[in-house]
PDB file of C-alpha atoms in Angstrom:
ATOM      1  CA  ILE A 231      11.587  14.044  -2.008  1.00 44.00           C
ATOM      2  CA  THR A 232       8.821  15.478  -0.010  1.00 43.00           C
ATOM      3  CA  PRO A 233       7.552  14.560   3.355  1.00 42.00           C
ATOM      4  CA  THR A 234       4.108  13.147   1.608  1.00 42.00           C
ATOM      5  CA  GLN A 235       6.022  11.155  -0.853  1.00 45.00           C
ATOM      6  CA  GLN A 236       8.076   9.587   2.056  1.00 45.00           C
ATOM      7  CA  LEU A 237       4.965   8.944   3.613  1.00 39.00           C
ATOM      8  CA  MET A 238       3.419   7.224   0.428  1.00 41.00           C
ATOM      9  CA  ASN A 239       6.644   5.305   0.031  1.00 47.00           C
ATOM     10  CA  ASN A 240       6.553   3.696   3.257  1.00 45.00           C
ATOM     11  CA  THR A 241       2.729   2.722   3.470  1.00 43.00           C
ATOM     12  CA  PRO A 242       2.063  -1.025   3.530  1.00 41.00           C
ATOM     13  CA  GLN A 243       2.815  -2.682   0.051  1.00 42.00           C
ATOM     14  CA  VAL A 244       0.940  -5.306  -1.620  1.00 37.00           C
ATOM     15  CA  SER A 245       3.490  -7.884   0.104  1.00 40.00           C
ATOM     16  CA  ASP A 246       2.044  -6.958   3.452  1.00 42.00           C
ATOM     17  CA  PHE A 247      -1.328  -8.260   2.302  1.00 40.00           C
ATOM     18  CA  GLY A 248       0.164 -11.101   0.505  1.00 47.00           C
ATOM     19  CA  ASP A 249       1.422 -12.208   3.846  1.00 56.00           C
ATOM     20  CA  GLU A 250      -1.900 -12.300   5.286  1.00 65.00           C
ATOM     21  CA  THR A 251      -3.300 -13.980   2.650  1.00 78.00           C
ATOM     22  CA  ALA A 252      -0.275 -16.618   2.974  1.00 80.00           C
ATOM     23  CA  THR A 253      -1.037 -17.124   6.412  1.00 77.00           C
ATOM     24  CA  TYR A 254      -4.732 -17.871   5.750  1.00 82.00           C
ATOM     25  CA  THR A 255      -3.734 -20.168   2.965  1.00 86.00           C
ATOM     26  CA  ARG A 256      -1.400 -22.063   5.410  1.00 83.00           C
ATOM     27  CA  LEU A 257      -4.165 -22.404   7.778  1.00 82.00           C
ATOM     28  CA  ILE A 258      -7.093 -23.565   5.671  1.00 86.00           C
ATOM     29  CA  GLN A 259      -4.323 -26.192   4.558  1.00 87.00           C
ATOM     30  CA  ARG A 260      -3.431 -27.510   7.688  1.00 84.00           C
ATOM     31  CA  VAL A 261      -7.432 -27.511   8.713  1.00 85.00           C
ATOM     32  CA  LEU A 262      -7.556 -29.963   5.678  1.00 88.00           C
ATOM     33  CA  ILE A 263      -4.730 -31.882   6.589  1.00 87.00           C
ATOM     34  CA  ILE A 264      -6.149 -32.486  10.257  1.00 84.00           C
ATOM     35  CA  LEU A 265      -9.652 -33.437   8.498  1.00 85.00           C
ATOM     36  CA  LEU A 266      -7.928 -36.165   6.500  1.00 88.00           C
ATOM     37  CA  PHE A 267      -6.469 -37.253   9.567  1.00 86.00           C
ATOM     38  CA  ILE A 268      -9.942 -37.178  11.569  1.00 83.00           C
ATOM     39  CA  CYS A 269     -11.064 -39.488   8.697  1.00 84.00           C
ATOM     40  CA  GLY A 270      -8.515 -41.658   8.584  1.00 86.00           C
ATOM     41  CA  SER A 271      -8.172 -42.301  12.388  1.00 85.00           C
ATOM     42  CA  THR A 272     -12.082 -42.731  12.910  1.00 83.00           C
ATOM     43  CA  VAL A 273     -11.919 -45.374   9.867  1.00 86.00           C
ATOM     44  CA  ILE A 274      -9.348 -47.023  11.782  1.00 88.00           C
ATOM     45  CA  ALA A 275     -10.698 -46.932  15.351  1.00 83.00           C
ATOM     46  CA  ALA A 276     -14.124 -47.888  13.977  1.00 82.00           C
ATOM     47  CA  ALA A 277     -12.783 -50.904  12.429  1.00 85.00           C
ATOM     48  CA  LEU A 278     -11.182 -51.915  15.506  1.00 85.00           C
ATOM     49  CA  SER A 279     -14.234 -51.358  17.493  1.00 81.00           C
ATOM     50  CA  HIS A 280     -16.047 -53.206  14.937  1.00 81.00           C
ATOM     51  CA  ALA A 281     -18.422 -50.003  14.446  1.00 77.00           C
ATOM     52  CA  LEU A 282     -17.741 -49.272  10.703  1.00 79.00           C
ATOM     53  CA  ASN A 283     -21.224 -49.458   9.608  1.00 80.00           C
ATOM     54  CA  PHE A 284     -22.762 -47.851   6.264  1.00 82.00           C
ATOM     55  CA  SER A 285     -23.739 -44.486   7.915  1.00 79.00           C
ATOM     56  CA  ARG A 286     -20.243 -43.974   9.235  1.00 80.00           C
ATOM     57  CA  VAL A 287     -18.524 -44.780   5.768  1.00 86.00           C
ATOM     58  CA  LEU A 288     -20.974 -42.685   4.294  1.00 86.00           C
ATOM     59  CA  THR A 289     -20.279 -39.550   6.524  1.00 83.00           C
ATOM     60  CA  ILE A 290     -16.345 -40.079   6.321  1.00 86.00           C
ATOM     61  CA  SER A 291     -16.914 -40.097   2.656  1.00 89.00           C
ATOM     62  CA  ALA A 292     -18.783 -36.748   2.718  1.00 88.00           C
ATOM     63  CA  LEU A 293     -15.857 -35.136   4.781  1.00 87.00           C
ATOM     64  CA  LEU A 294     -13.349 -36.247   2.239  1.00 90.00           C
ATOM     65  CA  LEU A 295     -15.201 -34.657  -0.608  1.00 92.00           C
ATOM     66  CA  ILE A 296     -15.985 -31.473   1.097  1.00 91.00           C
ATOM     67  CA  ALA A 297     -12.070 -31.356   1.727  1.00 90.00           C
ATOM     68  CA  SER A 298     -11.411 -31.880  -1.625  1.00 92.00           C
ATOM     69  CA  LEU A 299     -13.736 -29.256  -2.798  1.00 92.00           C
ATOM     70  CA  SER A 300     -12.223 -26.899  -0.485  1.00 92.00           C
ATOM     71  CA  TYR A 301      -8.856 -27.561  -1.418  1.00 91.00           C
ATOM     72  CA  SER A 302      -9.791 -27.056  -5.371  1.00 92.00           C
ATOM     73  CA  GLN A 303     -11.039 -23.754  -4.656  1.00 91.00           C
ATOM     74  CA  LEU A 304      -8.111 -22.594  -2.354  1.00 89.00           C
ATOM     75  CA  SER A 305      -6.174 -21.269  -5.460  1.00 86.00           C
ATOM     76  CA  HIS A 306      -8.731 -19.266  -6.638  1.00 87.00           C
ATOM     77  CA  SER A 307     -10.423 -17.662  -3.315  1.00 89.00           C
ATOM     78  CA  ILE A 308      -9.515 -17.997   0.359  1.00 89.00           C
ATOM     79  CA  ARG A 309     -12.844 -17.119   1.239  1.00 90.00           C
ATOM     80  CA  ARG A 310     -14.596 -19.375  -1.006  1.00 92.00           C
ATOM     81  CA  SER A 311     -12.523 -22.206  -0.036  1.00 92.00           C
ATOM     82  CA  THR A 312     -13.375 -21.268   3.733  1.00 92.00           C
ATOM     83  CA  GLN A 313     -17.043 -20.909   2.902  1.00 93.00           C
ATOM     84  CA  VAL A 314     -17.174 -24.545   1.258  1.00 93.00           C
ATOM     85  CA  LEU A 315     -15.546 -25.949   4.612  1.00 92.00           C
ATOM     86  CA  VAL A 316     -17.480 -24.301   7.077  1.00 93.00           C
ATOM     87  CA  LEU A 317     -20.624 -25.059   5.302  1.00 94.00           C
ATOM     88  CA  GLY A 318     -19.775 -28.843   4.509  1.00 92.00           C
ATOM     89  CA  LEU A 319     -18.126 -29.605   7.581  1.00 91.00           C
ATOM     90  CA  TRP A 320     -21.189 -28.053   9.563  1.00 93.00           C
ATOM     91  CA  LEU A 321     -23.779 -30.118   7.530  1.00 92.00           C
ATOM     92  CA  GLY A 322     -21.424 -33.073   7.755  1.00 89.00           C
ATOM     93  CA  VAL A 323     -20.893 -32.850  11.632  1.00 89.00           C
ATOM     94  CA  SER A 324     -24.258 -32.272  12.367  1.00 92.00           C
ATOM     95  CA  ALA A 325     -25.765 -35.117  10.128  1.00 89.00           C
ATOM     96  CA  SER A 326     -23.320 -37.420  11.920  1.00 86.00           C
ATOM     97  CA  THR A 327     -24.295 -36.114  15.230  1.00 88.00           C
ATOM     98  CA  PHE A 328     -27.879 -36.519  14.678  1.00 90.00           C
ATOM     99  CA  ILE A 329     -27.614 -40.077  13.408  1.00 86.00           C
ATOM    100  CA  PHE A 330     -25.534 -41.180  16.189  1.00 83.00           C
ATOM    101  CA  ALA A 331     -24.915 -39.752  19.682  1.00 83.00           C
ATOM    102  CA  GLY A 332     -26.825 -36.511  19.114  1.00 87.00           C
ATOM    103  CA  VAL A 333     -25.742 -34.376  22.419  1.00 88.00           C
ATOM    104  CA  HIS A 334     -23.637 -36.667  23.718  1.00 87.00           C
ATOM    105  CA  SER A 335     -21.488 -37.022  20.486  1.00 85.00           C
ATOM    106  CA  ALA A 336     -17.619 -35.776  20.656  1.00 84.00           C
ATOM    107  CA  ASN A 337     -18.410 -34.215  17.311  1.00 85.00           C
ATOM    108  CA  LEU A 338     -19.795 -31.076  19.220  1.00 89.00           C
ATOM    109  CA  LEU A 339     -16.112 -29.943  19.677  1.00 87.00           C
ATOM    110  CA  THR A 340     -16.290 -28.744  16.000  1.00 89.00           C
ATOM    111  CA  TYR A 341     -18.839 -26.179  16.747  1.00 92.00           C
ATOM    112  CA  PRO A 342     -16.486 -23.945  18.641  1.00 90.00           C
ATOM    113  CA  PHE A 343     -13.929 -24.363  16.009  1.00 88.00           C
ATOM    114  CA  LEU A 344     -16.052 -23.743  12.952  1.00 91.00           C
ATOM    115  CA  ILE A 345     -17.640 -20.665  14.491  1.00 92.00           C
ATOM    116  CA  ALA A 346     -14.024 -19.385  15.617  1.00 89.00           C
ATOM    117  CA  LEU A 347     -12.826 -19.809  11.593  1.00 88.00           C
ATOM    118  CA  THR A 348     -15.979 -18.431  10.233  1.00 91.00           C
ATOM    119  CA  GLY A 349     -15.549 -15.165  12.368  1.00 88.00           C
ATOM    120  CA  TRP A 350     -12.226 -14.952  11.702  1.00 85.00           C
ATOM    121  CA  ILE A 351     -12.348 -15.371   7.926  1.00 87.00           C
ATOM    122  CA  LEU A 352     -15.835 -14.657   6.786  1.00 90.00           C
ATOM    123  CA  GLY A 353     -16.693 -11.771   9.062  1.00 88.00           C
ATOM    124  CA  ARG A 354     -19.528 -10.845  11.507  1.00 91.00           C
ATOM    125  CA  ARG A 355     -22.887 -11.840   9.240  1.00 93.00           C
ATOM    126  CA  TRP A 356     -21.290 -15.345   8.806  1.00 93.00           C
ATOM    127  CA  LEU A 357     -20.224 -15.668  12.630  1.00 93.00           C
ATOM    128  CA  LEU A 358     -23.808 -14.416  13.648  1.00 95.00           C
ATOM    129  CA  ALA A 359     -25.359 -17.178  11.274  1.00 95.00           C
ATOM    130  CA  VAL A 360     -23.215 -20.028  12.251  1.00 94.00           C
ATOM    131  CA  THR A 361     -23.380 -19.579  15.892  1.00 95.00           C
ATOM    132  CA  ALA A 362     -26.945 -19.213  15.830  1.00 96.00           C
ATOM    133  CA  ILE A 363     -27.876 -22.193  13.977  1.00 95.00           C
ATOM    134  CA  SER A 364     -25.227 -24.324  15.896  1.00 95.00           C
ATOM    135  CA  VAL A 365     -27.113 -23.086  19.254  1.00 95.00           C
ATOM    136  CA  LEU A 366     -30.355 -23.827  17.662  1.00 96.00           C
ATOM    137  CA  PHE A 367     -29.467 -27.451  16.196  1.00 95.00           C
ATOM    138  CA  ILE A 368     -27.966 -28.494  19.708  1.00 94.00           C
ATOM    139  CA  LEU A 369     -30.900 -27.019  21.507  1.00 95.00           C
ATOM    140  CA  ALA A 370     -33.501 -29.085  18.969  1.00 94.00           C
ATOM    141  CA  LEU A 371     -31.283 -32.111  19.743  1.00 93.00           C
ATOM    142  CA  GLY A 372     -31.541 -31.592  23.401  1.00 93.00           C
ATOM    143  CA  LEU A 373     -35.041 -30.918  23.556  1.00 94.00           C
ATOM    144  CA  GLY A 374     -35.955 -33.725  21.350  1.00 93.00           C
ATOM    145  CA  GLU A 375     -34.083 -35.882  23.651  1.00 91.00           C
ATOM    146  CA  LEU A 376     -35.648 -34.856  26.706  1.00 92.00           C
ATOM    147  CA  THR A 377     -39.090 -34.781  25.162  1.00 92.00           C
ATOM    148  CA  GLY A 378     -38.656 -38.719  23.834  1.00 90.00           C
ATOM    149  CA  VAL A 379     -39.332 -37.206  20.117  1.00 91.00           C
ATOM    150  CA  TYR A 380     -35.547 -38.053  19.235  1.00 89.00           C
ATOM    151  CA  HIS A 381     -33.769 -41.366  20.266  1.00 87.00           C
ATOM    152  CA  PRO A 382     -29.920 -41.043  19.661  1.00 84.00           C
ATOM    153  CA  ALA A 383     -27.964 -44.068  18.911  1.00 79.00           C
ATOM    154  CA  ALA A 384     -25.909 -45.669  21.476  1.00 74.00           C
ATOM    155  CA  ARG A 385     -22.467 -43.430  22.324  1.00 73.00           C
ATOM    156  CA  ALA A 386     -19.643 -44.317  19.822  1.00 71.00           C
ATOM    157  CA  PRO A 387     -16.510 -46.683  20.901  1.00 75.00           C
ATOM    158  CA  VAL A 388     -14.012 -45.174  22.972  1.00 81.00           C
ATOM    159  CA  LEU A 389     -11.274 -45.197  20.099  1.00 80.00           C
ATOM    160  CA  VAL A 390     -13.515 -43.306  17.799  1.00 77.00           C
ATOM    161  CA  VAL A 391     -14.359 -40.668  20.465  1.00 79.00           C
ATOM    162  CA  VAL A 392     -10.679 -40.113  21.132  1.00 83.00           C
ATOM    163  CA  SER A 393      -9.665 -39.480  17.523  1.00 80.00           C
ATOM    164  CA  THR A 394     -12.295 -37.365  17.132  1.00 80.00           C
ATOM    165  CA  VAL A 395     -11.344 -34.960  20.278  1.00 82.00           C
ATOM    166  CA  ILE A 396      -7.817 -35.364  19.481  1.00 85.00           C
ATOM    167  CA  GLY A 397      -8.227 -34.073  15.780  1.00 81.00           C
ATOM    168  CA  ASN A 398     -10.509 -31.056  17.123  1.00 78.00           C
ATOM    169  CA  LEU A 399      -8.214 -30.221  19.626  1.00 83.00           C
ATOM    170  CA  LEU A 400      -5.267 -30.276  17.090  1.00 83.00           C
ATOM    171  CA  ALA A 401      -7.636 -27.879  14.649  1.00 80.00           C
ATOM    172  CA  ILE A 402      -8.271 -25.332  17.439  1.00 79.00           C
ATOM    173  CA  GLY A 403      -4.720 -25.607  18.545  1.00 82.00           C
ATOM    174  CA  PHE A 404      -3.516 -24.646  15.002  1.00 77.00           C
ATOM    175  CA  LEU A 405      -6.248 -22.013  14.858  1.00 76.00           C
ATOM    176  CA  THR A 406      -5.051 -20.361  17.848  1.00 79.00           C
ATOM    177  CA  GLN A 407      -1.552 -20.354  16.710  1.00 80.00           C
ATOM    178  CA  THR A 408      -1.878 -18.797  13.608  1.00 75.00           C
ATOM    179  CA  ALA A 409      -4.489 -16.309  15.193  1.00 75.00           C
ATOM    180  CA  TYR A 410      -1.654 -15.427  17.749  1.00 77.00           C
ATOM    181  CA  ARG A 411       0.856 -14.985  14.918  1.00 78.00           C
ATOM    182  CA  SER A 412      -1.071 -12.923  12.772  1.00 74.00           C
ATOM    183  CA  LEU A 413      -1.994 -10.651  15.403  1.00 74.00           C
ATOM    184  CA  THR A 414       1.592 -10.254  16.609  1.00 82.00           C
ATOM    185  CA  HIS A 415       2.474  -9.628  12.887  1.00 78.00           C
ATOM    186  CA  GLN A 416      -0.019  -6.939  12.892  1.00 76.00           C
ATOM    187  CA  ARG A 417       1.053  -5.429  16.156  1.00 83.00           C
ATOM    188  CA  ASP A 418       4.765  -5.404  14.955  1.00 84.00           C
ATOM    189  CA  HIS A 419       3.810  -3.695  11.675  1.00 82.00           C
ATOM    190  CA  ALA A 420       1.580  -0.900  13.600  1.00 84.00           C
ATOM    191  CA  ILE A 421       4.230  -0.104  15.792  1.00 88.00           C
ATOM    192  CA  ALA A 422       6.830   0.041  13.060  1.00 87.00           C
ATOM    193  CA  LEU A 423       4.470   2.188  11.098  1.00 87.00           C
ATOM    194  CA  SER A 424       3.836   4.649  14.067  1.00 89.00           C
ATOM    195  CA  ALA A 425       7.782   5.010  14.426  1.00 88.00           C
ATOM    196  CA  GLN A 426       7.996   5.800  10.841  1.00 89.00           C
ATOM    197  CA  LEU A 427       4.992   8.379  11.207  1.00 89.00           C
ATOM    198  CA  ALA A 428       6.615   9.558  14.036  1.00 89.00           C
ATOM    199  CA  MET A 429      10.131  10.275  12.312  1.00 90.00           C
ATOM    200  CA  GLN A 430       8.444  11.704   9.377  1.00 90.00           C
ATOM    201  CA  ASN A 431       6.504  14.122  11.641  1.00 90.00           C
ATOM    202  CA  HIS A 432       9.939  15.214  13.237  1.00 88.00           C
ATOM    203  CA  ASN A 433      11.648  16.033   9.974  1.00 88.00           C
ATOM    204  CA  LEU A 434       8.502  17.782   8.516  1.00 88.00           C
ATOM    205  CA  VAL A 435       8.459  20.373  11.503  1.00 87.00           C
ATOM    206  CA  GLN A 436      12.392  20.473  11.339  1.00 88.00           C
ATOM    207  CA  SER A 437      11.651  21.247   7.479  1.00 86.00           C
ATOM    208  CA  LYS A 438       9.480  23.933   8.526  1.00 82.00           C
ATOM    209  CA  ARG A 439      12.044  25.776  10.907  1.00 84.00           C
ATOM    210  CA  ASP A 440      14.700  25.395   8.223  1.00 83.00           C
ATOM    211  CA  LEU A 441      12.514  27.222   5.802  1.00 81.00           C
ATOM    212  CA  ARG A 442      11.238  29.839   8.468  1.00 78.00           C
ATOM    213  CA  LEU A 443      14.898  30.544   9.416  1.00 82.00           C
ATOM    214  CA  ILE A 444      15.945  31.104   5.694  1.00 84.00           C
ATOM    215  CA  LEU A 445      12.996  33.375   4.933  1.00 79.00           C
ATOM    216  CA  ASP A 446      13.526  35.177   7.799  1.00 78.00           C
ATOM    217  CA  HIS A 447      16.979  36.381   6.981  1.00 81.00           C
ATOM    218  CA  VAL A 448      15.848  37.263   3.288  1.00 82.00           C
ATOM    219  CA  PRO A 449      16.098  41.074   3.283  1.00 84.00           C
ATOM    220  CA  ALA A 450      12.687  41.152   1.156  1.00 85.00           C
ATOM    221  CA  ALA A 451       9.456  40.956   2.623  1.00 85.00           C
ATOM    222  CA  VAL A 452       7.763  37.587   2.104  1.00 87.00           C
ATOM    223  CA  ALA A 453       4.213  36.503   2.812  1.00 84.00           C
ATOM    224  CA  SER A 454       1.652  34.133   1.838  1.00 84.00           C
ATOM    225  CA  LEU A 455      -2.334  34.828   1.605  1.00 83.00           C
ATOM    226  CA  ASP A 456      -4.945  32.682   1.014  1.00 85.00           C
ATOM    227  CA  ALA A 457      -8.009  33.556  -1.230  1.00 82.00           C
ATOM    228  CA  GLU A 458      -9.786  35.244   1.334  1.00 84.00           C
ATOM    229  CA  ALA A 459      -6.814  37.599   2.162  1.00 84.00           C
ATOM    230  CA  VAL A 460      -5.696  35.667   5.182  1.00 89.00           C
ATOM    231  CA  LEU A 461      -2.168  35.358   6.217  1.00 88.00           C
ATOM    232  CA  ARG A 462      -0.693  31.982   6.315  1.00 86.00           C
ATOM    233  CA  PHE A 463       2.915  32.973   6.304  1.00 84.00           C
ATOM    234  CA  GLY A 464       5.134  36.163   6.582  1.00 86.00           C
ATOM    235  CA  ASN A 465       8.455  36.245   7.493  1.00 85.00           C
ATOM    236  CA  ALA A 466      10.507  38.799   9.644  1.00 85.00           C
ATOM    237  CA  ARG A 467      10.608  41.486   7.352  1.00 85.00           C
ATOM    238  CA  TYR A 468       6.981  41.644   6.135  1.00 84.00           C
ATOM    239  CA  ALA A 469       5.880  41.920  10.020  1.00 85.00           C
ATOM    240  CA  GLU A 470       8.497  44.792  10.529  1.00 85.00           C
ATOM    241  CA  LEU A 471       6.593  46.542   7.678  1.00 82.00           C
ATOM    242  CA  PHE A 472       3.668  46.823  10.154  1.00 83.00           C
ATOM    243  CA  GLY A 473       5.498  47.270  13.288  1.00 84.00           C
ATOM    244  CA  ALA A 474       4.516  43.535  14.747  1.00 85.00           C
ATOM    245  CA  GLN A 475       5.852  40.147  14.947  1.00 85.00           C
ATOM    246  CA  ALA A 476       5.269  37.706  12.633  1.00 81.00           C
ATOM    247  CA  GLU A 477       3.582  35.338  14.723  1.00 83.00           C
ATOM    248  CA  ASP A 478       0.815  38.100  15.576  1.00 85.00           C
ATOM    249  CA  LEU A 479      -0.124  38.755  12.071  1.00 85.00           C
ATOM    250  CA  LEU A 480      -1.006  34.957  11.409  1.00 85.00           C
ATOM    251  CA  ALA A 481      -4.399  34.138  10.662  1.00 87.00           C
ATOM    252  CA  LYS A 482      -5.584  37.624  10.664  1.00 87.00           C
ATOM    253  CA  LYS A 483      -7.223  39.332   7.314  1.00 87.00           C
ATOM    254  CA  ILE A 484      -4.824  41.651   5.620  1.00 84.00           C
ATOM    255  CA  THR A 485      -7.394  44.611   6.032  1.00 84.00           C
ATOM    256  CA  ASP A 486      -6.679  44.035  10.146  1.00 86.00           C
ATOM    257  CA  TYR A 487      -3.150  45.249   9.916  1.00 85.00           C
ATOM    258  CA  MET A 488      -2.927  47.098   6.733  1.00 84.00           C
ATOM    259  CA  SER A 489      -3.742  50.906   6.312  1.00 82.00           C
ATOM    260  CA  PRO A 490      -6.332  51.813   3.663  1.00 82.00           C
ATOM    261  CA  GLN A 491      -3.682  53.775   1.852  1.00 79.00           C
ATOM    262  CA  GLY A 492      -1.604  50.536   1.957  1.00 77.00           C
ATOM    263  CA  LEU A 493      -4.774  48.492   0.547  1.00 78.00           C
ATOM    264  CA  GLU A 494      -5.481  51.319  -2.155  1.00 77.00           C
ATOM    265  CA  PHE A 495      -1.903  50.768  -3.466  1.00 75.00           C
ATOM    266  CA  MET A 496      -1.844  46.853  -3.056  1.00 71.00           C
ATOM    267  CA  THR A 497      -5.242  46.431  -4.894  1.00 71.00           C
ATOM    268  CA  PRO A 498      -4.189  46.592  -8.663  1.00 70.00           C
ATOM    269  CA  TYR A 499      -1.447  43.801  -7.847  1.00 63.00           C
ATOM    270  CA  TRP A 500      -3.988  41.514  -5.750  1.00 62.00           C
TER     271      TRP A 500
END
């Protein structure tokens, strides 16, 4: 097996990328579970606080629909599932924030999580878009309230706020843990790959030394030249024909060290 074949055999296989896909899948599944927890705890908290009105029920129903749509796409495409989740959550949370407490809403904790999730899975363009629209939306709510154009509803009951905050903190915690595990796995994989490449490079250098040692003890003159007649390799016997060391002839054209008579003799065989 040549060093090139060894390198190809030791390159990351499909399973390495499959591990990354499984990590993203588990992350989305956990986020959906947390979303269900937030919806359930919000319903219970709102019922206990006598704040379970039509608008809140409609918002929770929309979040459950988003969770089901995202889950249905998860087996087909993680990216599509994430897009459905991010867009749906952003619209649902923004509608809930606008309807209820505005910039005083605990829902604002959802935006940092959505931005982090977007940047990690969907890439730079999605990250910039979600960040920009979130900032503009919050600024619009704040300016609207300051100028008296927008009048948010009264702040949500304590139990509703607590359930929302806990759910968002859990989601951010899971995202951070998954990101740490993924980065650690990639770091360990890079270290292992670097060690493999260093070993293969060492073996290649040793193989070249062994080949050189063998050819230097061959009684015949052995040389290798490229299409421009530049010497790529010559053993000790070859260099002795010209009264030189093999290292001194490397990368030189044959015309630089061979006599005209020798060139005339070699031309028919070139």
